[in-house]
mmCIF file of C-alpha atoms in Angstrom:
data_model
loop_
_atom_site.group_PDB
_atom_site.id
_atom_site.type_symbol
_atom_site.label_atom_id
_atom_site.label_comp_id
_atom_site.label_asym_id
_atom_site.label_seq_id
_atom_site.Cartn_x
_atom_site.Cartn_y
_atom_site.Cartn_z
ATOM 1 C CA UNK D 1 91.217 -17.106 -20.295
ATOM 2 C CA UNK D 2 88.378 -15.849 -22.447
ATOM 3 C CA UNK D 3 85.608 -14.125 -20.480
ATOM 4 C CA UNK D 4 82.338 -12.421 -21.317
ATOM 5 C CA UNK D 5 80.583 -10.724 -18.418
ATOM 6 C CA UNK D 6 77.079 -9.371 -18.951
ATOM 7 C CA UNK D 7 75.473 -6.759 -16.743
ATOM 8 C CA UNK D 8 72.482 -4.436 -16.695
ATOM 9 C CA UNK D 9 69.615 -6.884 -16.460
ATOM 10 C CA UNK D 10 66.734 -6.369 -14.098
ATOM 11 C CA UNK D 11 63.026 -5.716 -13.728
ATOM 12 C CA UNK D 12 61.414 -3.036 -15.890
ATOM 13 C CA UNK D 13 57.854 -2.115 -16.753
ATOM 14 C CA UNK D 14 56.395 -2.599 -20.175
ATOM 15 C CA UNK D 15 57.309 0.366 -22.368
ATOM 16 C CA UNK D 16 60.458 1.042 -20.392
ATOM 17 C CA UNK D 17 64.131 0.940 -21.340
ATOM 18 C CA UNK D 18 67.197 -0.965 -20.250
ATOM 19 C CA UNK D 19 70.847 -1.029 -21.325
ATOM 20 C CA UNK D 20 72.816 -4.262 -21.245
ATOM 21 C CA UNK D 21 76.594 -4.356 -21.332
ATOM 22 C CA UNK D 22 79.101 -7.125 -21.960
ATOM 23 C CA UNK D 23 82.721 -6.788 -20.877
ATOM 24 C CA UNK D 24 85.120 -8.991 -22.812
ATOM 25 C CA UNK D 25 88.607 -10.176 -21.922
ATOM 26 C CA UNK D 26 91.089 -12.848 -22.891
ATOM 27 C CA UNK D 27 90.977 -12.271 -26.669
ATOM 28 C CA UNK D 28 91.521 -9.515 -29.241
ATOM 29 C CA UNK D 29 88.059 -7.997 -28.972
ATOM 30 C CA UNK D 30 88.364 -5.737 -32.017
ATOM 31 C CA UNK D 31 88.934 -8.739 -34.299
ATOM 32 C CA UNK D 32 85.613 -10.473 -33.749
ATOM 33 C CA UNK D 33 81.934 -9.858 -34.313
ATOM 34 C CA UNK D 34 79.695 -9.935 -31.264
ATOM 35 C CA UNK D 35 76.035 -10.803 -30.807
ATOM 36 C CA UNK D 36 73.259 -10.918 -28.264
ATOM 37 C CA UNK D 37 71.125 -14.046 -28.009
ATOM 38 C CA UNK D 38 68.163 -14.425 -25.673
ATOM 39 C CA UNK D 39 66.318 -17.305 -24.088
ATOM 40 C CA UNK D 40 62.848 -16.874 -22.629
ATOM 41 C CA UNK D 41 62.128 -18.970 -19.508
ATOM 42 C CA UNK D 42 61.890 -22.633 -20.492
ATOM 43 C CA UNK D 43 62.219 -21.808 -24.198
ATOM 44 C CA UNK D 44 64.808 -22.063 -26.947
ATOM 45 C CA UNK D 45 67.484 -19.707 -28.221
ATOM 46 C CA UNK D 46 66.660 -16.598 -30.239
ATOM 47 C CA UNK D 47 69.347 -14.469 -31.879
ATOM 48 C CA UNK D 48 68.616 -10.795 -31.173
ATOM 49 C CA UNK D 49 71.336 -8.580 -32.616
ATOM 50 C CA UNK D 50 74.893 -8.650 -33.940
ATOM 51 C CA UNK D 51 77.677 -6.207 -34.746
ATOM 52 C CA UNK D 52 80.706 -6.402 -37.030
ATOM 53 C CA UNK D 53 84.163 -6.391 -35.443
ATOM 54 C CA UNK D 54 84.693 -2.780 -36.562
ATOM 55 C CA UNK D 55 81.212 -1.685 -35.572
ATOM 56 C CA UNK D 56 80.527 -0.763 -39.197
ATOM 57 C CA UNK D 57 77.712 -3.269 -39.633
ATOM 58 C CA UNK D 58 74.821 -3.996 -37.304
ATOM 59 C CA UNK D 59 72.172 -6.673 -37.592
ATOM 60 C CA UNK D 60 68.807 -7.145 -35.893
ATOM 61 C CA UNK D 61 66.108 -9.769 -35.619
ATOM 62 C CA UNK D 62 62.740 -8.570 -36.936
ATOM 63 C CA UNK D 63 61.287 -8.940 -33.433
ATOM 64 C CA UNK D 64 63.518 -6.147 -32.056
ATOM 65 C CA UNK D 65 64.242 -3.989 -35.096
ATOM 66 C CA UNK D 66 63.531 -0.337 -34.376
ATOM 67 C CA UNK D 67 63.449 -0.909 -30.595
ATOM 68 C CA UNK D 68 66.930 -2.267 -29.791
ATOM 69 C CA UNK D 69 70.323 -0.748 -30.687
ATOM 70 C CA UNK D 70 73.623 -2.588 -30.514
ATOM 71 C CA UNK D 71 76.961 -0.807 -30.208
ATOM 72 C CA UNK D 72 80.536 -1.571 -29.269
ATOM 73 C CA UNK D 73 83.576 0.229 -27.884
ATOM 74 C CA UNK D 74 86.729 -1.493 -29.071
ATOM 75 C CA UNK D 75 88.881 0.723 -26.823
ATOM 76 C CA UNK D 76 86.988 -0.550 -23.759
ATOM 77 C CA UNK D 77 86.324 -4.115 -25.008
ATOM 78 C CA UNK D 78 82.609 -3.763 -24.457
ATOM 79 C CA UNK D 79 79.458 -4.397 -26.442
ATOM 80 C CA UNK D 80 76.113 -2.947 -25.407
ATOM 81 C CA UNK D 81 72.452 -3.431 -26.183
ATOM 82 C CA UNK D 82 70.127 -0.495 -25.693
ATOM 83 C CA UNK D 83 66.580 -1.801 -25.341
ATOM 84 C CA UNK D 84 63.645 0.602 -25.693
ATOM 85 C CA UNK D 85 59.871 0.129 -25.776
ATOM 86 C CA UNK D 86 60.261 -3.135 -23.917
ATOM 87 C CA UNK D 87 57.468 -5.675 -24.069
ATOM 88 C CA UNK D 88 56.492 -8.554 -21.787
ATOM 89 C CA UNK D 89 57.645 -10.941 -24.504
ATOM 90 C CA UNK D 90 61.193 -9.522 -24.259
ATOM 91 C CA UNK D 91 61.518 -11.244 -20.882
ATOM 92 C CA UNK D 92 64.498 -13.590 -21.150
ATOM 93 C CA UNK D 93 68.057 -14.341 -20.210
ATOM 94 C CA UNK D 94 70.234 -12.315 -22.563
ATOM 95 C CA UNK D 95 73.549 -13.868 -23.528
ATOM 96 C CA UNK D 96 76.537 -12.065 -24.988
ATOM 97 C CA UNK D 97 78.165 -14.256 -27.636
ATOM 98 C CA UNK D 98 81.487 -13.966 -29.439
ATOM 99 C CA UNK D 99 81.553 -14.574 -33.151
ATOM 100 C CA UNK D 100 84.228 -16.830 -34.577
ATOM 101 C CA UNK D 101 84.947 -14.293 -37.327
ATOM 102 C CA UNK D 102 84.910 -10.565 -38.051
ATOM 103 C CA UNK D 103 81.366 -10.248 -39.311
ATOM 104 C CA UNK D 104 78.215 -12.121 -40.062
ATOM 105 C CA UNK D 105 78.525 -15.647 -41.401
ATOM 106 C CA UNK D 106 80.329 -17.089 -38.386
ATOM 107 C CA UNK D 107 79.091 -19.209 -35.482
ATOM 108 C CA UNK D 108 79.290 -18.195 -31.828
ATOM 109 C CA UNK D 109 82.293 -19.844 -30.263
ATOM 110 C CA UNK D 110 82.047 -18.442 -26.753
ATOM 111 C CA UNK D 111 79.132 -17.284 -24.583
ATOM 112 C CA UNK D 112 78.745 -15.351 -21.365
ATOM 113 C CA UNK D 113 76.675 -16.590 -18.429
ATOM 114 C CA UNK D 114 73.768 -14.310 -19.268
ATOM 115 C CA UNK D 115 71.764 -11.581 -17.558
ATOM 116 C CA UNK D 116 68.041 -11.811 -16.825
ATOM 117 C CA UNK D 117 65.667 -9.161 -18.131
ATOM 118 C CA UNK D 118 62.125 -9.235 -16.769
ATOM 119 C CA UNK D 119 59.470 -6.978 -18.279
ATOM 120 C CA UNK D 120 56.311 -6.633 -16.220
ATOM 121 C CA UNK D 121 52.923 -5.488 -17.428
ATOM 122 C CA UNK W 1 64.094 -15.635 -43.156
ATOM 123 C CA UNK W 2 65.659 -19.073 -42.908
ATOM 124 C CA UNK W 3 63.697 -21.466 -40.695
ATOM 125 C CA UNK W 4 65.456 -24.331 -38.913
ATOM 126 C CA UNK W 5 63.400 -27.375 -37.882
ATOM 127 C CA UNK W 6 64.814 -30.061 -35.613
ATOM 128 C CA UNK W 7 63.566 -33.593 -35.057
ATOM 129 C CA UNK W 8 62.757 -35.137 -32.728
ATOM 130 C CA UNK W 9 61.891 -32.636 -29.989
ATOM 131 C CA UNK W 10 63.209 -35.109 -27.425
ATOM 132 C CA UNK W 11 64.727 -38.549 -27.235
ATOM 133 C CA UNK W 12 65.803 -41.010 -24.578
ATOM 134 C CA UNK W 13 68.834 -43.180 -25.263
ATOM 135 C CA UNK W 14 70.536 -45.838 -23.151
ATOM 136 C CA UNK W 15 74.050 -45.217 -21.895
ATOM 137 C CA UNK W 16 76.585 -46.334 -24.486
ATOM 138 C CA UNK W 17 74.066 -46.218 -27.321
ATOM 139 C CA UNK W 18 73.783 -43.778 -30.219
ATOM 140 C CA UNK W 19 71.688 -40.605 -30.322
ATOM 141 C CA UNK W 20 70.771 -39.027 -33.661
ATOM 142 C CA UNK W 21 69.312 -35.551 -34.080
ATOM 143 C CA UNK W 22 68.190 -34.110 -37.397
ATOM 144 C CA UNK W 23 67.900 -30.529 -38.539
ATOM 145 C CA UNK W 24 66.323 -29.241 -41.726
ATOM 146 C CA UNK W 25 66.801 -25.767 -43.164
ATOM 147 C CA UNK W 26 64.193 -23.958 -45.251
ATOM 148 C CA UNK W 27 66.907 -23.102 -47.787
ATOM 149 C CA UNK W 28 70.351 -24.339 -48.719
ATOM 150 C CA UNK W 29 73.169 -23.353 -46.368
ATOM 151 C CA UNK W 30 75.863 -24.369 -48.851
ATOM 152 C CA UNK W 31 77.855 -21.421 -50.147
ATOM 153 C CA UNK W 32 79.006 -22.381 -53.623
ATOM 154 C CA UNK W 33 82.102 -20.156 -53.707
ATOM 155 C CA UNK W 34 83.840 -22.057 -50.898
ATOM 156 C CA UNK W 35 81.744 -25.259 -50.730
ATOM 157 C CA UNK W 36 81.059 -24.706 -47.015
ATOM 158 C CA UNK W 37 77.807 -25.244 -45.161
ATOM 159 C CA UNK W 38 77.112 -22.305 -42.827
ATOM 160 C CA UNK W 39 75.697 -24.527 -40.113
ATOM 161 C CA UNK W 40 76.522 -25.341 -36.490
ATOM 162 C CA UNK W 41 75.455 -27.456 -33.514
ATOM 163 C CA UNK W 42 75.370 -26.309 -29.880
ATOM 164 C CA UNK W 43 74.944 -28.099 -26.559
ATOM 165 C CA UNK W 44 73.212 -26.476 -23.586
ATOM 166 C CA UNK W 45 73.237 -28.162 -20.202
ATOM 167 C CA UNK W 46 70.777 -27.065 -17.481
ATOM 168 C CA UNK W 47 71.670 -23.714 -15.950
ATOM 169 C CA UNK W 48 74.553 -23.132 -18.369
ATOM 170 C CA UNK W 49 75.027 -21.085 -21.526
ATOM 171 C CA UNK W 50 75.221 -22.924 -24.842
ATOM 172 C CA UNK W 51 78.512 -24.320 -26.080
ATOM 173 C CA UNK W 52 79.587 -24.638 -29.702
ATOM 174 C CA UNK W 53 80.151 -28.276 -30.639
ATOM 175 C CA UNK W 54 80.388 -28.388 -34.422
ATOM 176 C CA UNK W 55 80.627 -25.788 -37.202
ATOM 177 C CA UNK W 56 80.810 -25.915 -40.995
ATOM 178 C CA UNK W 57 78.385 -28.851 -40.471
ATOM 179 C CA UNK W 58 81.091 -31.365 -39.604
ATOM 180 C CA UNK W 59 84.104 -29.653 -37.976
ATOM 181 C CA UNK W 60 84.374 -30.362 -34.249
ATOM 182 C CA UNK W 61 85.451 -27.452 -32.086
ATOM 183 C CA UNK W 62 88.739 -28.068 -30.302
ATOM 184 C CA UNK W 63 88.177 -30.041 -27.094
ATOM 185 C CA UNK W 64 84.863 -31.577 -28.130
ATOM 186 C CA UNK W 65 84.906 -35.366 -27.684
ATOM 187 C CA UNK W 66 85.046 -37.353 -30.908
ATOM 188 C CA UNK W 67 81.843 -39.207 -30.017
ATOM 189 C CA UNK W 68 80.112 -36.058 -31.340
ATOM 190 C CA UNK W 69 79.960 -35.940 -35.131
ATOM 191 C CA UNK W 70 78.096 -33.843 -37.653
ATOM 192 C CA UNK W 71 77.096 -34.644 -41.200
ATOM 193 C CA UNK W 72 74.905 -33.382 -44.006
ATOM 194 C CA UNK W 73 74.891 -30.648 -46.615
ATOM 195 C CA UNK W 74 72.541 -28.174 -48.232
ATOM 196 C CA UNK W 75 69.332 -28.345 -46.246
ATOM 197 C CA UNK W 76 69.610 -31.555 -44.210
ATOM 198 C CA UNK W 77 71.982 -32.086 -41.323
ATOM 199 C CA UNK W 78 72.545 -34.651 -38.568
ATOM 200 C CA UNK W 79 74.247 -34.656 -35.178
ATOM 201 C CA UNK W 80 75.280 -38.079 -33.952
ATOM 202 C CA UNK W 81 76.355 -38.807 -30.406
ATOM 203 C CA UNK W 82 78.009 -42.210 -30.320
ATOM 204 C CA UNK W 83 78.442 -44.085 -27.060
ATOM 205 C CA UNK W 84 76.167 -41.711 -25.101
ATOM 206 C CA UNK W 85 77.547 -40.665 -21.719
ATOM 207 C CA UNK W 86 75.656 -39.339 -18.696
ATOM 208 C CA UNK W 87 77.300 -35.929 -19.169
ATOM 209 C CA UNK W 88 75.752 -35.655 -22.645
ATOM 210 C CA UNK W 89 72.286 -35.052 -21.168
ATOM 211 C CA UNK W 90 71.436 -31.617 -22.564
ATOM 212 C CA UNK W 91 69.414 -29.717 -25.109
ATOM 213 C CA UNK W 92 71.021 -29.569 -28.531
ATOM 214 C CA UNK W 93 70.397 -26.733 -30.978
ATOM 215 C CA UNK W 94 71.203 -26.397 -34.635
ATOM 216 C CA UNK W 95 71.987 -22.978 -36.096
ATOM 217 C CA UNK W 96 72.388 -21.436 -39.527
ATOM 218 C CA UNK W 97 74.756 -18.527 -40.038
ATOM 219 C CA UNK W 98 74.312 -18.218 -43.801
ATOM 220 C CA UNK W 99 71.948 -15.254 -43.514
ATOM 221 C CA UNK W 100 72.000 -13.599 -40.107
ATOM 222 C CA UNK W 101 71.538 -16.331 -37.512
ATOM 223 C CA UNK W 102 68.651 -18.678 -36.718
ATOM 224 C CA UNK W 103 68.384 -21.546 -34.265
ATOM 225 C CA UNK W 104 66.304 -24.677 -34.349
ATOM 226 C CA UNK W 105 63.799 -25.225 -31.548
ATOM 227 C CA UNK W 106 66.091 -27.617 -29.679
ATOM 228 C CA UNK W 107 66.189 -31.353 -28.988
ATOM 229 C CA UNK W 108 66.305 -32.639 -25.427
ATOM 230 C CA UNK W 109 68.479 -35.727 -24.922
ATOM 231 C CA UNK W 110 67.868 -37.866 -21.836
ATOM 232 C CA UNK W 111 69.045 -41.208 -20.530
ATOM 233 C CA UNK W 112 66.670 -44.139 -20.960
#
């Protein structure tokens, strides 16, 4: 059974840092792109960052570019999101999402349950 | 950046009736080399993560009931839920994956 398990969320002060991780199982992790998508309380979905199946390509939304870094470890079946210079507006549930293909240009065919990040002022 | 705009923001439909959600893209999502629209629909029920319903604008993901159908091409797309069931109450999002990824603002479907 396919599983994506996020961890690392919590409460952090504005300007602080946090590292999210997503542990994948039930599929050939190294064959698929992965992304992070967030959802602020009561709001819609916002794609945050993505990474190619090989890790060779990384992609970022303008709202997080220069502050967030995505990475993956295909030997450990994990994808991570390093979040620096956090802002109050980064407060959201962060979902790990599996791409349906190796790189960009594929939808997200499976999602984790999410981890809540709260940034206080 | 590609902007996705859904309409309406919410709608109430009677059980067994049809629900129609529209999504408009700020640029064409049709890739000429393979004639595919890089467009998808998702369903998110309260307290749950989103689920992929339809991709390539009209291909249902395995296991999705056939009362869900997608249509459209280029910049205008539609999700139709025929014979609305109580379990279809959710927020529905459109998404483009032609250039990075962008979601629409969501459409809330309720029972009338």
